[in-house]
Tab-separated table of C-alpha atoms (C1' of nucleotides) in Angstrom:
chain	number	residue	atom	x	y	z
A	161	MET	CA	15.884	-56.094	-11.084
A	162	GLU	CA	13.199	-53.775	-9.805
A	163	THR	CA	13.616	-51.541	-6.811
A	164	PRO	CA	11.239	-52.123	-3.906
A	165	TYR	CA	10.143	-48.492	-4.109
A	166	THR	CA	7.256	-47.236	-6.176
A	167	ASP	CA	7.557	-43.959	-8.017
A	168	ARG	CA	5.220	-42.437	-5.573
A	169	TYR	CA	7.319	-43.364	-2.577
A	170	ILE	CA	10.413	-41.909	-4.171
A	171	CYS	CA	8.493	-38.759	-4.809
A	172	ILE	CA	7.537	-38.462	-1.174
A	173	MET	CA	11.141	-38.901	-0.078
A	174	LYS	CA	12.242	-36.233	-2.473
A	175	PHE	CA	9.880	-33.636	-1.136
A	176	THR	CA	10.253	-34.422	2.533
A	177	PRO	CA	13.584	-32.880	3.441
A	178	ARG	CA	14.621	-32.501	7.020
A	179	SER	CA	14.021	-28.772	6.788
A	180	GLU	CA	10.272	-29.198	6.456
A	181	GLU	CA	9.988	-28.216	10.115
A	182	THR	CA	12.019	-25.070	9.528
A	183	ARG	CA	9.815	-24.183	6.596
A	184	GLN	CA	6.756	-24.542	8.785
A	185	PHE	CA	8.460	-22.621	11.562
A	186	ILE	CA	9.147	-19.733	9.188
A	187	ILE	CA	5.540	-19.721	8.006
A	188	GLU	CA	4.102	-19.733	11.495
A	189	SER	CA	6.427	-17.107	12.921
A	190	THR	CA	5.961	-14.650	10.054
A	191	ALA	CA	2.205	-15.055	9.561
A	192	ALA	CA	1.324	-12.243	11.931
A	193	VAL	CA	3.909	-9.930	10.348
A	194	PHE	CA	2.567	-10.385	6.836
A	195	ASN	CA	-1.012	-10.066	8.076
A	196	THR	CA	-0.351	-6.755	9.816
A	197	LYS	CA	2.245	-5.091	7.582
A	198	GLY	CA	1.137	-6.501	4.248
A	199	TYR	CA	3.328	-7.978	1.541
A	200	ALA	CA	4.936	-4.742	0.361
A	201	GLY	CA	5.361	-3.541	3.923
A	202	THR	CA	7.125	-6.679	5.091
A	203	SER	CA	10.872	-6.788	4.427
A	204	LEU	CA	13.367	-9.619	4.518
A	205	SER	CA	14.726	-8.200	7.740
A	206	ASP	CA	11.243	-8.373	9.221
A	207	LEU	CA	11.327	-12.067	8.414
A	208	THR	CA	14.773	-12.665	9.906
A	209	GLU	CA	13.748	-10.732	12.986
A	210	ALA	CA	10.505	-12.651	13.452
A	211	THR	CA	12.185	-16.032	12.971
A	212	GLN	CA	15.583	-15.214	14.481
A	213	LEU	CA	16.981	-17.025	11.454
A	214	THR	CA	19.312	-15.695	8.799
A	215	LYS	CA	18.514	-14.741	5.254
A	216	GLY	CA	20.367	-17.809	3.994
A	217	SER	CA	18.179	-20.059	6.075
A	218	ILE	CA	14.997	-18.512	4.761
A	219	TYR	CA	16.179	-18.654	1.163
A	220	GLY	CA	17.186	-22.262	1.679
A	221	ASN	CA	13.542	-23.072	2.290
A	222	PHE	CA	11.805	-20.601	-0.005
A	223	GLU	CA	12.671	-19.345	-3.424
A	224	ASN	CA	11.863	-15.736	-2.621
A	225	LYS	CA	9.782	-13.424	-0.482
A	226	GLU	CA	6.744	-13.974	-2.664
A	227	GLU	CA	6.767	-17.709	-1.996
A	228	VAL	CA	6.882	-17.082	1.752
A	229	ALA	CA	3.932	-14.715	1.500
A	230	LEU	CA	1.873	-17.191	-0.498
A	231	ALA	CA	2.657	-20.051	1.892
A	232	VAL	CA	1.796	-17.803	4.816
A	233	PHE	CA	-1.556	-16.947	3.279
A	234	ASP	CA	-2.366	-20.648	2.861
A	235	TYR	CA	-1.476	-21.240	6.479
A	236	THR	CA	-3.552	-18.302	7.686
A	237	ILE	CA	-6.581	-19.494	5.723
A	238	ALA	CA	-6.142	-23.051	6.987
A	239	HIS	CA	-6.034	-21.672	10.514
A	240	ARG	CA	-9.200	-19.727	9.864
A	241	ASP	CA	-10.895	-22.792	8.413
A	242	LYS	CA	-10.060	-24.769	11.539
A	243	ILE	CA	-11.662	-22.158	13.776
A	244	ILE	CA	-14.808	-22.156	11.632
A	245	ALA	CA	-14.988	-25.955	11.454
A	246	LYS	CA	-14.526	-26.254	15.187
A	247	ALA	CA	-17.281	-23.759	15.902
A	248	GLN	CA	-19.669	-25.388	13.457
A	249	GLN	CA	-19.172	-28.971	14.570
A	250	LYS	CA	-21.189	-28.156	17.677
A	251	SER	CA	-24.052	-26.893	15.520
A	252	VAL	CA	-26.881	-29.312	14.838
A	253	THR	CA	-29.164	-27.239	12.634
A	254	ASN	CA	-28.144	-25.311	9.532
A	255	LYS	CA	-29.320	-22.143	11.177
A	256	ASP	CA	-26.885	-22.820	14.005
A	257	LYS	CA	-24.121	-23.285	11.471
A	258	LEU	CA	-24.791	-19.818	10.101
A	259	LEU	CA	-25.058	-18.356	13.564
A	260	ALA	CA	-21.653	-19.839	14.313
A	261	TYR	CA	-20.164	-17.197	11.996
A	262	VAL	CA	-21.783	-14.484	14.045
A	263	ALA	CA	-20.262	-15.949	17.185
A	264	ILE	CA	-16.791	-16.533	15.737
A	265	PHE	CA	-16.277	-13.113	14.265
A	266	GLY	CA	-17.541	-11.311	17.337
A	267	SER	CA	-14.948	-9.058	18.937
A	268	GLU	CA	-14.570	-11.380	21.925
A	269	HIS	CA	-13.145	-14.076	19.651
A	270	SER	CA	-10.726	-11.802	17.804
A	271	GLY	CA	-7.835	-13.314	19.721
A	272	ASP	CA	-8.427	-16.712	18.109
A	273	PHE	CA	-7.302	-15.489	14.694
A	274	ILE	CA	-3.838	-14.613	13.403
A	275	LYS	CA	-3.003	-11.107	14.524
A	276	GLY	CA	-3.745	-8.301	12.085
A	277	GLY	CA	-7.355	-8.907	11.193
A	278	CYS	CA	-9.093	-10.919	8.504
A	279	PRO	CA	-6.602	-12.204	5.898
A	280	LEU	CA	-9.286	-12.085	3.224
A	281	LEU	CA	-9.626	-8.376	3.846
A	282	ASN	CA	-5.921	-7.644	4.251
A	283	ALA	CA	-4.518	-9.748	1.438
A	284	GLY	CA	-7.540	-9.081	-0.770
A	285	THR	CA	-7.241	-5.314	-0.708
A	286	GLU	CA	-3.500	-5.301	-1.209
A	287	ALA	CA	-3.337	-8.007	-3.855
A	288	ASP	CA	-6.221	-7.037	-6.088
A	289	ASP	CA	-4.161	-4.726	-8.253
A	290	THR	CA	-0.548	-5.582	-7.498
A	291	PHE	CA	0.027	-9.233	-6.674
A	292	GLU	CA	-1.891	-11.547	-8.962
A	293	PRO	CA	-0.765	-14.909	-7.505
A	294	LEU	CA	-1.979	-13.809	-4.087
A	295	ARG	CA	-5.166	-12.350	-5.541
A	296	LYS	CA	-5.901	-15.753	-7.057
A	297	LYS	CA	-5.513	-17.409	-3.673
A	298	VAL	CA	-7.796	-14.868	-2.019
A	299	ASN	CA	-10.254	-15.373	-4.848
A	300	LYS	CA	-10.319	-19.101	-4.173
A	301	ALA	CA	-10.750	-18.603	-0.422
A	302	ILE	CA	-13.688	-16.281	-1.036
A	303	ILE	CA	-15.327	-18.602	-3.544
A	304	ASP	CA	-14.875	-21.550	-1.172
A	305	TRP	CA	-16.432	-19.618	1.687
A	306	LYS	CA	-19.295	-18.551	-0.540
A	307	LYS	CA	-19.923	-22.154	-1.590
A	308	GLU	CA	-19.881	-23.294	2.000
A	309	ILE	CA	-22.526	-20.779	3.031
A	310	GLU	CA	-24.613	-21.575	-0.021
A	311	SER	CA	-24.458	-25.277	0.855
A	312	ILE	CA	-25.649	-24.571	4.364
A	313	LEU	CA	-28.482	-22.456	2.979
A	314	GLN	CA	-29.524	-25.130	0.493
A	315	ALA	CA	-29.364	-27.855	3.112
A	316	GLY	CA	-31.446	-25.622	5.357
A	317	ILE	CA	-34.038	-25.141	2.634
A	318	ALA	CA	-34.218	-28.903	2.105
A	319	ALA	CA	-34.600	-29.389	5.845
A	320	LYS	CA	-37.332	-26.733	5.885
A	321	GLU	CA	-35.319	-24.605	8.269
A	322	PHE	CA	-35.147	-21.765	5.783
A	323	ASN	CA	-37.781	-20.277	3.545
A	324	LYS	CA	-37.661	-21.941	0.165
A	325	ASN	CA	-37.905	-18.595	-1.638
A	326	ILE	CA	-34.580	-17.239	-0.439
A	327	LEU	CA	-31.751	-16.639	-2.874
A	328	PRO	CA	-28.719	-18.586	-1.603
A	329	GLU	CA	-26.097	-16.703	-3.596
A	330	LYS	CA	-27.422	-13.288	-2.679
A	331	THR	CA	-27.782	-14.259	0.955
A	332	ALA	CA	-24.300	-15.743	1.092
A	333	LEU	CA	-22.678	-12.704	-0.517
A	334	SER	CA	-24.550	-10.341	1.769
A	335	ILE	CA	-23.534	-12.203	4.903
A	336	MET	CA	-19.922	-12.224	3.752
A	337	ALA	CA	-20.000	-8.543	2.836
A	338	LEU	CA	-21.493	-7.616	6.196
A	339	ILE	CA	-18.809	-9.555	8.068
A	340	GLU	CA	-15.867	-8.225	6.055
A	341	GLY	CA	-17.236	-4.704	5.958
A	342	GLY	CA	-17.902	-4.843	9.669
A	343	ILE	CA	-14.317	-5.895	10.339
A	344	LEU	CA	-13.059	-2.976	8.257
A	345	LEU	CA	-15.235	-0.448	10.065
A	346	SER	CA	-14.316	-1.683	13.531
A	347	LYS	CA	-10.586	-1.987	12.842
A	348	THR	CA	-10.112	1.424	11.284
A	349	THR	CA	-12.211	3.199	13.882
A	350	ASN	CA	-10.864	1.161	16.787
A	351	LYS	CA	-14.455	0.442	17.791
A	352	PRO	CA	-15.003	-3.311	18.228
A	353	ALA	CA	-18.641	-2.561	19.020
A	354	TYR	CA	-19.232	-1.582	15.394
A	355	LEU	CA	-18.454	-5.119	14.295
A	356	ASN	CA	-20.810	-6.573	16.869
A	357	THR	CA	-23.558	-4.241	15.704
A	358	VAL	CA	-23.081	-5.323	12.098
A	359	LEU	CA	-22.987	-8.971	13.169
A	360	ASP	CA	-26.329	-8.389	14.826
A	361	SER	CA	-27.653	-7.469	11.380
A	362	VAL	CA	-26.286	-10.754	10.101
A	363	LYS	CA	-28.257	-12.449	12.842
A	364	ASP	CA	-31.362	-10.510	11.804
A	365	MET	CA	-30.813	-11.655	8.235
A	366	ILE	CA	-30.547	-15.289	9.353
A	367	ASP	CA	-33.691	-14.922	11.434
A	368	ALA	CA	-35.506	-13.357	8.500
A	369	ILE	CA	-34.833	-16.252	6.169
A	370	SER	CA	-35.807	-18.809	8.792
A	371	ARG	CA	-39.286	-20.197	8.479
A	372	GLU	CA	-41.598	-18.966	11.171
B	243	MET	CA	4.213	54.847	9.310
B	244	GLU	CA	1.915	51.876	8.984
B	245	THR	CA	1.989	49.439	6.103
B	246	PRO	CA	-1.192	49.238	4.029
B	247	TYR	CA	-1.316	45.527	4.672
B	248	THR	CA	-3.184	43.905	7.520
B	249	ASP	CA	-1.683	40.970	9.340
B	250	ARG	CA	-4.218	38.768	7.698
B	251	TYR	CA	-3.255	39.843	4.216
B	252	ILE	CA	0.398	39.175	4.909
B	253	CYS	CA	-0.534	35.777	6.214
B	254	ILE	CA	-2.391	34.942	3.031
B	255	MET	CA	0.591	35.997	0.928
B	256	LYS	CA	2.847	33.781	2.991
B	257	PHE	CA	0.807	30.666	2.406
B	258	THR	CA	-0.075	31.222	-1.215
B	259	PRO	CA	3.129	30.463	-3.063
B	260	ARG	CA	3.172	30.111	-6.811
B	261	SER	CA	3.744	26.402	-6.440
B	262	GLU	CA	0.284	25.772	-5.065
B	263	GLU	CA	-0.693	24.575	-8.526
B	264	THR	CA	2.243	22.169	-8.625
B	265	ARG	CA	1.286	20.811	-5.243
B	266	GLN	CA	-2.215	20.157	-6.489
B	267	PHE	CA	-0.836	18.693	-9.698
B	268	ILE	CA	1.293	16.231	-7.727
B	269	ILE	CA	-1.690	15.237	-5.604
B	270	GLU	CA	-3.958	14.662	-8.568
B	271	SER	CA	-1.451	12.761	-10.655
B	272	THR	CA	-0.376	10.424	-7.870
B	273	ALA	CA	-3.807	9.732	-6.374
B	274	ALA	CA	-4.425	6.676	-8.521
B	275	VAL	CA	-0.954	5.303	-7.799
B	276	PHE	CA	-1.373	5.500	-4.029
B	277	ASN	CA	-4.891	4.092	-4.265
B	278	THR	CA	-3.785	1.045	-6.233
B	279	LYS	CA	-0.314	0.312	-4.849
B	280	GLY	CA	-0.854	1.487	-1.303
B	281	TYR	CA	1.454	3.653	0.779
B	282	ALA	CA	4.194	1.077	1.361
B	283	GLY	CA	3.980	-0.098	-2.224
B	284	THR	CA	4.372	3.382	-3.696
B	285	SER	CA	7.963	4.585	-4.070
B	286	LEU	CA	9.381	8.025	-4.722
B	287	SER	CA	10.195	6.939	-8.256
B	288	ASP	CA	6.541	6.011	-8.722
B	289	LEU	CA	5.749	9.607	-7.826
B	290	THR	CA	8.334	11.125	-10.171
B	291	GLU	CA	7.138	8.825	-12.945
B	292	ALA	CA	3.473	9.684	-12.447
B	293	THR	CA	4.134	13.413	-12.305
B	294	GLN	CA	7.088	13.583	-14.706
B	295	LEU	CA	8.630	15.855	-12.113
B	296	THR	CA	11.874	15.374	-10.235
B	297	LYS	CA	12.375	14.397	-6.638
B	298	GLY	CA	13.507	17.918	-5.832
B	299	SER	CA	10.282	19.339	-7.149
B	300	ILE	CA	8.183	16.985	-5.078
B	301	TYR	CA	10.201	17.630	-1.936
B	302	GLY	CA	9.916	21.338	-2.575
B	303	ASN	CA	6.168	21.017	-2.143
B	304	PHE	CA	5.928	18.269	0.450
B	305	GLU	CA	8.001	17.476	3.468
B	306	ASN	CA	8.124	13.768	2.765
B	307	LYS	CA	6.306	10.838	1.175
B	308	GLU	CA	3.957	10.574	4.136
B	309	GLU	CA	2.703	14.126	3.613
B	310	VAL	CA	1.990	13.396	-0.048
B	311	ALA	CA	0.044	10.276	0.893
B	312	LEU	CA	-2.027	12.130	3.472
B	313	ALA	CA	-2.795	14.981	1.068
B	314	VAL	CA	-3.724	12.450	-1.598
B	315	PHE	CA	-6.117	10.721	0.757
B	316	ASP	CA	-7.829	14.034	1.533
B	317	TYR	CA	-8.157	14.711	-2.186
B	318	THR	CA	-9.528	11.243	-2.886
B	319	ILE	CA	-12.127	11.570	-0.138
B	320	ALA	CA	-13.102	15.056	-1.320
B	321	HIS	CA	-13.546	13.624	-4.802
B	322	ARG	CA	-15.720	10.872	-3.397
B	323	ASP	CA	-17.778	13.367	-1.411
B	324	LYS	CA	-18.434	15.376	-4.573
B	325	ILE	CA	-19.752	12.324	-6.388
B	326	ILE	CA	-22.041	11.498	-3.489
B	327	ALA	CA	-23.265	15.095	-3.109
B	328	LYS	CA	-23.948	15.364	-6.816
B	329	ALA	CA	-25.933	12.140	-6.848
B	330	GLN	CA	-27.922	13.098	-3.786
B	331	GLN	CA	-28.818	16.627	-4.839
B	332	LYS	CA	-31.270	15.145	-7.309
B	333	SER	CA	-32.950	13.189	-4.509
B	334	VAL	CA	-36.052	14.718	-3.006
B	335	THR	CA	-36.951	12.154	-0.360
B	336	ASN	CA	-34.636	10.739	2.274
B	337	LYS	CA	-35.234	7.303	0.876
B	338	ASP	CA	-33.957	8.531	-2.474
B	339	LYS	CA	-30.865	9.881	-0.756
B	340	LEU	CA	-30.122	6.431	0.602
B	341	LEU	CA	-30.862	4.801	-2.723
B	342	ALA	CA	-28.379	7.184	-4.301
B	343	TYR	CA	-25.618	5.208	-2.589
B	344	VAL	CA	-26.861	2.036	-4.238
B	345	ALA	CA	-26.738	3.748	-7.611
B	346	ILE	CA	-23.337	5.377	-7.135
B	347	PHE	CA	-21.467	2.315	-5.980
B	348	GLY	CA	-22.937	0.105	-8.666
B	349	SER	CA	-20.342	-1.355	-10.996
B	350	GLU	CA	-21.474	0.836	-13.873
B	351	HIS	CA	-20.314	3.931	-11.967
B	352	SER	CA	-16.951	2.538	-10.924
B	353	GLY	CA	-15.244	4.752	-13.508
B	354	ASP	CA	-16.344	7.881	-11.653
B	355	PHE	CA	-14.039	7.188	-8.725
B	356	ILE	CA	-10.260	7.399	-8.459
B	357	LYS	CA	-8.772	4.242	-9.891
B	358	GLY	CA	-7.970	1.449	-7.469
B	359	GLY	CA	-11.230	1.014	-5.622
B	360	CYS	CA	-12.675	2.533	-2.471
B	361	PRO	CA	-10.053	4.592	-0.586
B	362	LEU	CA	-11.766	3.814	2.692
B	363	LEU	CA	-11.174	0.145	2.058
B	364	ASN	CA	-7.661	0.506	0.632
B	365	ALA	CA	-6.253	3.041	3.046
B	366	GLY	CA	-8.223	1.620	5.951
B	367	THR	CA	-6.866	-1.899	5.667
B	368	GLU	CA	-3.292	-0.777	5.157
B	369	ALA	CA	-3.222	1.951	7.749
B	370	ASP	CA	-4.980	0.287	10.631
B	371	ASP	CA	-1.830	-1.240	12.083
B	372	THR	CA	1.041	0.617	10.426
B	373	PHE	CA	0.268	4.241	9.603
B	374	GLU	CA	-1.538	5.979	12.409
B	375	PRO	CA	-1.899	9.473	10.840
B	376	LEU	CA	-3.604	7.918	7.827
B	377	ARG	CA	-5.707	5.647	10.032
B	378	LYS	CA	-6.969	8.755	11.832
B	379	LYS	CA	-8.008	10.287	8.526
B	380	VAL	CA	-9.803	7.122	7.456
B	381	ASN	CA	-11.433	7.010	10.859
B	382	LYS	CA	-12.774	10.530	10.389
B	383	ALA	CA	-14.037	9.777	6.879
B	384	ILE	CA	-15.901	6.721	8.159
B	385	ILE	CA	-17.382	8.569	11.113
B	386	ASP	CA	-18.481	11.429	8.836
B	387	TRP	CA	-20.119	9.008	6.424
B	388	LYS	CA	-21.845	7.248	9.304
B	389	LYS	CA	-23.175	10.554	10.639
B	390	GLU	CA	-24.443	11.514	7.210
B	391	ILE	CA	-26.407	8.288	6.816
B	392	GLU	CA	-27.722	8.574	10.366
B	393	SER	CA	-28.889	12.112	9.623
B	394	ILE	CA	-30.737	10.953	6.542
B	395	LEU	CA	-32.337	8.172	8.556
B	396	GLN	CA	-33.399	10.526	11.325
B	397	ALA	CA	-34.755	13.082	8.884
B	398	GLY	CA	-36.632	10.249	7.206
B	399	ILE	CA	-38.121	9.143	10.495
B	400	ALA	CA	-39.244	12.706	11.219
B	401	ALA	CA	-40.750	12.909	7.727
B	402	LYS	CA	-42.491	9.572	8.336
B	403	GLU	CA	-40.652	8.023	5.411
B	404	PHE	CA	-39.011	5.469	7.648
B	405	ASN	CA	-40.396	3.365	10.444
B	406	LYS	CA	-39.855	5.138	13.748
B	407	ASN	CA	-38.617	1.955	15.393
B	408	ILE	CA	-35.507	1.551	13.282
B	409	LEU	CA	-32.065	1.897	14.835
B	410	PRO	CA	-30.204	4.593	12.866
B	411	GLU	CA	-26.710	3.636	13.988
B	412	LYS	CA	-27.178	-0.052	13.334
B	413	THR	CA	-28.772	0.608	9.958
B	414	ALA	CA	-26.043	3.037	8.951
B	415	LEU	CA	-23.232	0.675	9.940
B	416	SER	CA	-24.880	-2.224	8.151
B	417	ILE	CA	-25.343	-0.280	4.926
B	418	MET	CA	-21.721	0.837	5.070
B	419	ALA	CA	-20.473	-2.662	5.819
B	420	LEU	CA	-22.486	-4.120	2.941
B	421	ILE	CA	-21.084	-1.570	0.517
B	422	GLU	CA	-17.447	-1.899	1.604
B	423	GLY	CA	-17.652	-5.661	1.928
B	424	GLY	CA	-19.306	-5.870	-1.462
B	425	ILE	CA	-16.508	-3.852	-3.030
B	426	LEU	CA	-13.938	-6.188	-1.494
B	427	LEU	CA	-15.697	-9.315	-2.756
B	428	SER	CA	-16.144	-8.006	-6.277
B	429	LYS	CA	-12.630	-6.611	-6.606
B	430	THR	CA	-10.753	-9.660	-5.375
B	431	THR	CA	-12.872	-12.085	-7.381
B	432	ASN	CA	-13.026	-9.874	-10.465
B	433	LYS	CA	-16.786	-10.246	-10.439
B	434	PRO	CA	-18.512	-6.838	-10.534
B	435	ALA	CA	-21.861	-8.650	-10.349
B	436	TYR	CA	-21.118	-9.610	-6.742
B	437	LEU	CA	-21.146	-5.956	-5.752
B	438	ASN	CA	-24.427	-5.355	-7.533
B	439	THR	CA	-25.963	-8.334	-5.762
B	440	VAL	CA	-24.861	-7.018	-2.392
B	441	LEU	CA	-26.121	-3.550	-3.295
B	442	ASP	CA	-29.474	-5.143	-3.985
B	443	SER	CA	-29.482	-6.267	-0.371
B	444	VAL	CA	-28.839	-2.668	0.631
B	445	LYS	CA	-31.886	-1.738	-1.412
B	446	ASP	CA	-33.886	-4.461	0.366
B	447	MET	CA	-32.765	-3.061	3.684
B	448	ILE	CA	-33.865	0.448	2.685
B	449	ASP	CA	-37.221	-0.897	1.529
B	450	ALA	CA	-37.628	-2.803	4.774
B	451	ILE	CA	-37.239	0.272	6.949
B	452	SER	CA	-39.585	2.326	4.786
B	453	ARG	CA	-43.120	2.706	6.081
B	454	GLU	CA	-45.617	0.699	4.114
C	142	DA	C1'	36.024	-42.819	11.990
C	143	DA	C1'	35.626	-41.099	7.560
C	144	DT	C1'	32.656	-39.481	3.945
C	145	DG	C1'	28.960	-37.476	1.676
C	146	DT	C1'	24.919	-34.827	2.144
C	147	DT	C1'	22.054	-31.227	3.600
C	148	DA	C1'	20.643	-27.340	6.247
C	149	DT	C1'	21.931	-22.995	8.132
C	150	DA	C1'	25.052	-18.947	8.544
C	151	DT	C1'	28.287	-15.484	6.726
C	152	DA	C1'	29.594	-12.217	3.650
C	153	DC	C1'	28.741	-9.921	-0.117
C	154	DC	C1'	26.131	-7.796	-4.272
C	155	DA	C1'	23.803	-4.293	-7.359
C	156	DA	C1'	19.756	-1.713	-7.190
C	157	DT	C1'	16.631	1.038	-5.022
C	158	DC	C1'	14.923	3.227	-1.061
C	159	DG	C1'	13.646	7.932	1.131
C	160	DG	C1'	15.814	12.172	1.586
C	161	DT	C1'	18.979	16.461	1.070
C	162	DA	C1'	22.351	20.033	-0.465
C	163	DT	C1'	23.208	22.596	-4.111
C	164	DA	C1'	22.797	24.397	-8.708
C	165	DT	C1'	19.921	26.451	-12.207
C	166	DG	C1'	16.526	28.966	-14.304
C	167	DA	C1'	12.339	31.606	-14.512
C	168	DA	C1'	9.400	35.060	-12.815
C	169	DT	C1'	8.924	39.390	-9.751
C	170	DG	C1'	9.879	43.798	-7.864
C	171	DT	C1'	12.493	48.018	-8.200
D	214	DA	C1'	18.345	46.548	-16.559
D	215	DC	C1'	19.261	44.524	-12.312
D	216	DA	C1'	18.800	42.189	-8.127
D	217	DT	C1'	16.090	39.182	-5.616
D	218	DT	C1'	13.070	35.631	-4.795
D	219	DC	C1'	11.350	31.294	-5.377
D	220	DA	C1'	10.330	26.899	-7.820
D	221	DT	C1'	12.250	23.179	-10.074
D	222	DA	C1'	16.215	20.204	-11.456
D	223	DT	C1'	20.676	17.920	-10.706
D	224	DA	C1'	23.632	15.356	-8.185
D	225	DC	C1'	24.555	13.091	-4.430
D	226	DC	C1'	23.954	10.612	0.311
D	227	DG	C1'	23.761	6.610	3.654
D	228	DA	C1'	20.711	2.961	4.569
D	229	DT	C1'	18.042	-0.735	3.236
D	230	DT	C1'	16.056	-3.511	-0.207
D	231	DG	C1'	15.670	-8.429	-2.219
D	232	DG	C1'	18.795	-11.812	-3.461
D	233	DT	C1'	23.128	-14.945	-4.039
D	234	DA	C1'	27.702	-17.328	-3.650
D	235	DT	C1'	30.244	-19.385	-0.489
D	236	DA	C1'	31.558	-21.143	3.920
D	237	DT	C1'	30.440	-23.844	7.920
D	238	DA	C1'	28.355	-26.992	10.779
D	239	DA	C1'	25.155	-30.698	11.706
D	240	DC	C1'	23.534	-34.965	10.395
D	241	DA	C1'	23.242	-39.501	8.122
D	242	DT	C1'	25.591	-43.379	5.757
D	243	DT	C1'	29.021	-46.717	5.298
DNA sequence: AATGTTATATACCAATCGGTATATGAATGT
DNA sequence: ACATTCATATACCGATTGGTATATAACATT
C-alpha cells in the first residue's frame, strides 16, 4: 500500500524543523556583526552576545561558524536586492533604473542597508585570499549585479534611450567600480560627501550614454 | 668637564639600536601576510612563521601585534608610493602623470606590489569600524593620494593641458574610486580583465578632460 | 498522562590566542 | 680578559578560541 505522501512532501517535512525560526533569528541578529567585524574578527562569543543564545543553540542550527557566515552573507545580499528592486520598481525608463542606483547608494540612504557598509566590499576584500566559499558567493553576487546592469543597458539601447555604440560590459563594470570605490573612500575617510561626489560621476556617465 | 657629545647625538644613539635591521626585517617579511589575511586574521604564530623568529624577538622590537600591523601598513604604503613615483618620473606632461596610474594598476603590473592586493582597499575595509589607529593611517594615505591627483589636475589646467572647467576634487575622487573599485571587482571574481576594462574608463575620463 | 522527539542550555575540551618573565648568548667597551 | 649591554630565544601565563558531549526542558503524539 502506498503512502499518501510524495517524496517531495517528505523532503519538505524533513528540512522544515521547528527551529527554522531560530536559524533565521540567528542570521538576522548576527548580520550586522559579521558585516562590521568581518569573518575572522567575529567570534562565537560575539554570536552568543548578539543573539542572547548559547553556543549549543547556535551549533544546533549551524554546523560551524563558517556556515553561519555564509548564511548571513546570503541574507545580507537578499536584503540588498530587495532595496534595489524596491527602488527600481518605481522607475519607468531604463535610464531611471540606472539612476535608482545613484539614489540608493547616496549617503542619505545608508541607513537602509545592514550596518557596516557594502557586503560586497566587506566580504569581497576579506574573502578573496582566505575564505574561498565566501569568495564564490561574492563572485556570484557581483556577476549577478553586472548582468542586471548590462540587461538594463541593452534594454535601453533597444528602446533608443541609450546610444547604440556604448559598451554594456565596460559601462556596467565602471558604474559598479565607481559605487564600490566611492563607498570605500567615504567610509575610511569618514566623509559621506565623497561618496555623493563619486555618485555624481555615475550620473554624468549615465547622462553621457543617453541619446541627446 | 663637558662631554664631547651634544644632546642630539646622544638622542640618535638612543634610538638607533642594533636591532633596527631586525625590526625592518620583521616588517618586510610579514607585510604580505597582513595584506592577505588582514589584521584580525593574522596571528602571532603567523608572524613567527613568516620571520622564522621567536615571539620574544618580535616583542623585543614591537610593543604588540597592533604596532607591527601599523608599521607594516606604513611600509606597504611607502612601497606603493615608490612604484608610483618611479612610474611618474618618466612622465613629462600632467596628462602622462595621470595615465601613469592606468599603467601601474594594470593587471600586468600586479606583481610589483606587495602580495594581497591594494592595501588601501584591504586595510581600509577592515579598519573602518574596528581598528581606529589603522583607519587613521588609511585615511591619511587616501587624502594624500587625492591631493596628489588634484595637484596634477591643477598643474595641468595651468599648463592648458586640461579643460579649465573641470572639477579637480570630483575628478580625483572618481579616478580613485574607479581604480579601487576595479581592483575589488577583479580580485573577488578572479578576472584581471575587469580591472583593465575599468582602467580603460579612467583613460577615457582623462581624455575627456584634456583640451582638444 | 505517559512517551518520544526535538530544540536549547550547561559544562567541558584541547588548542591557540596575545603577551610576559626570564634565561641565554653574542657583541661592545674597558 | 672581563664586565656590561643588548638582542634574541625559551618557557610559561591566563584568557579566549572554535567546537562537542551531555543534560534539560519544551513540545508533539498517542
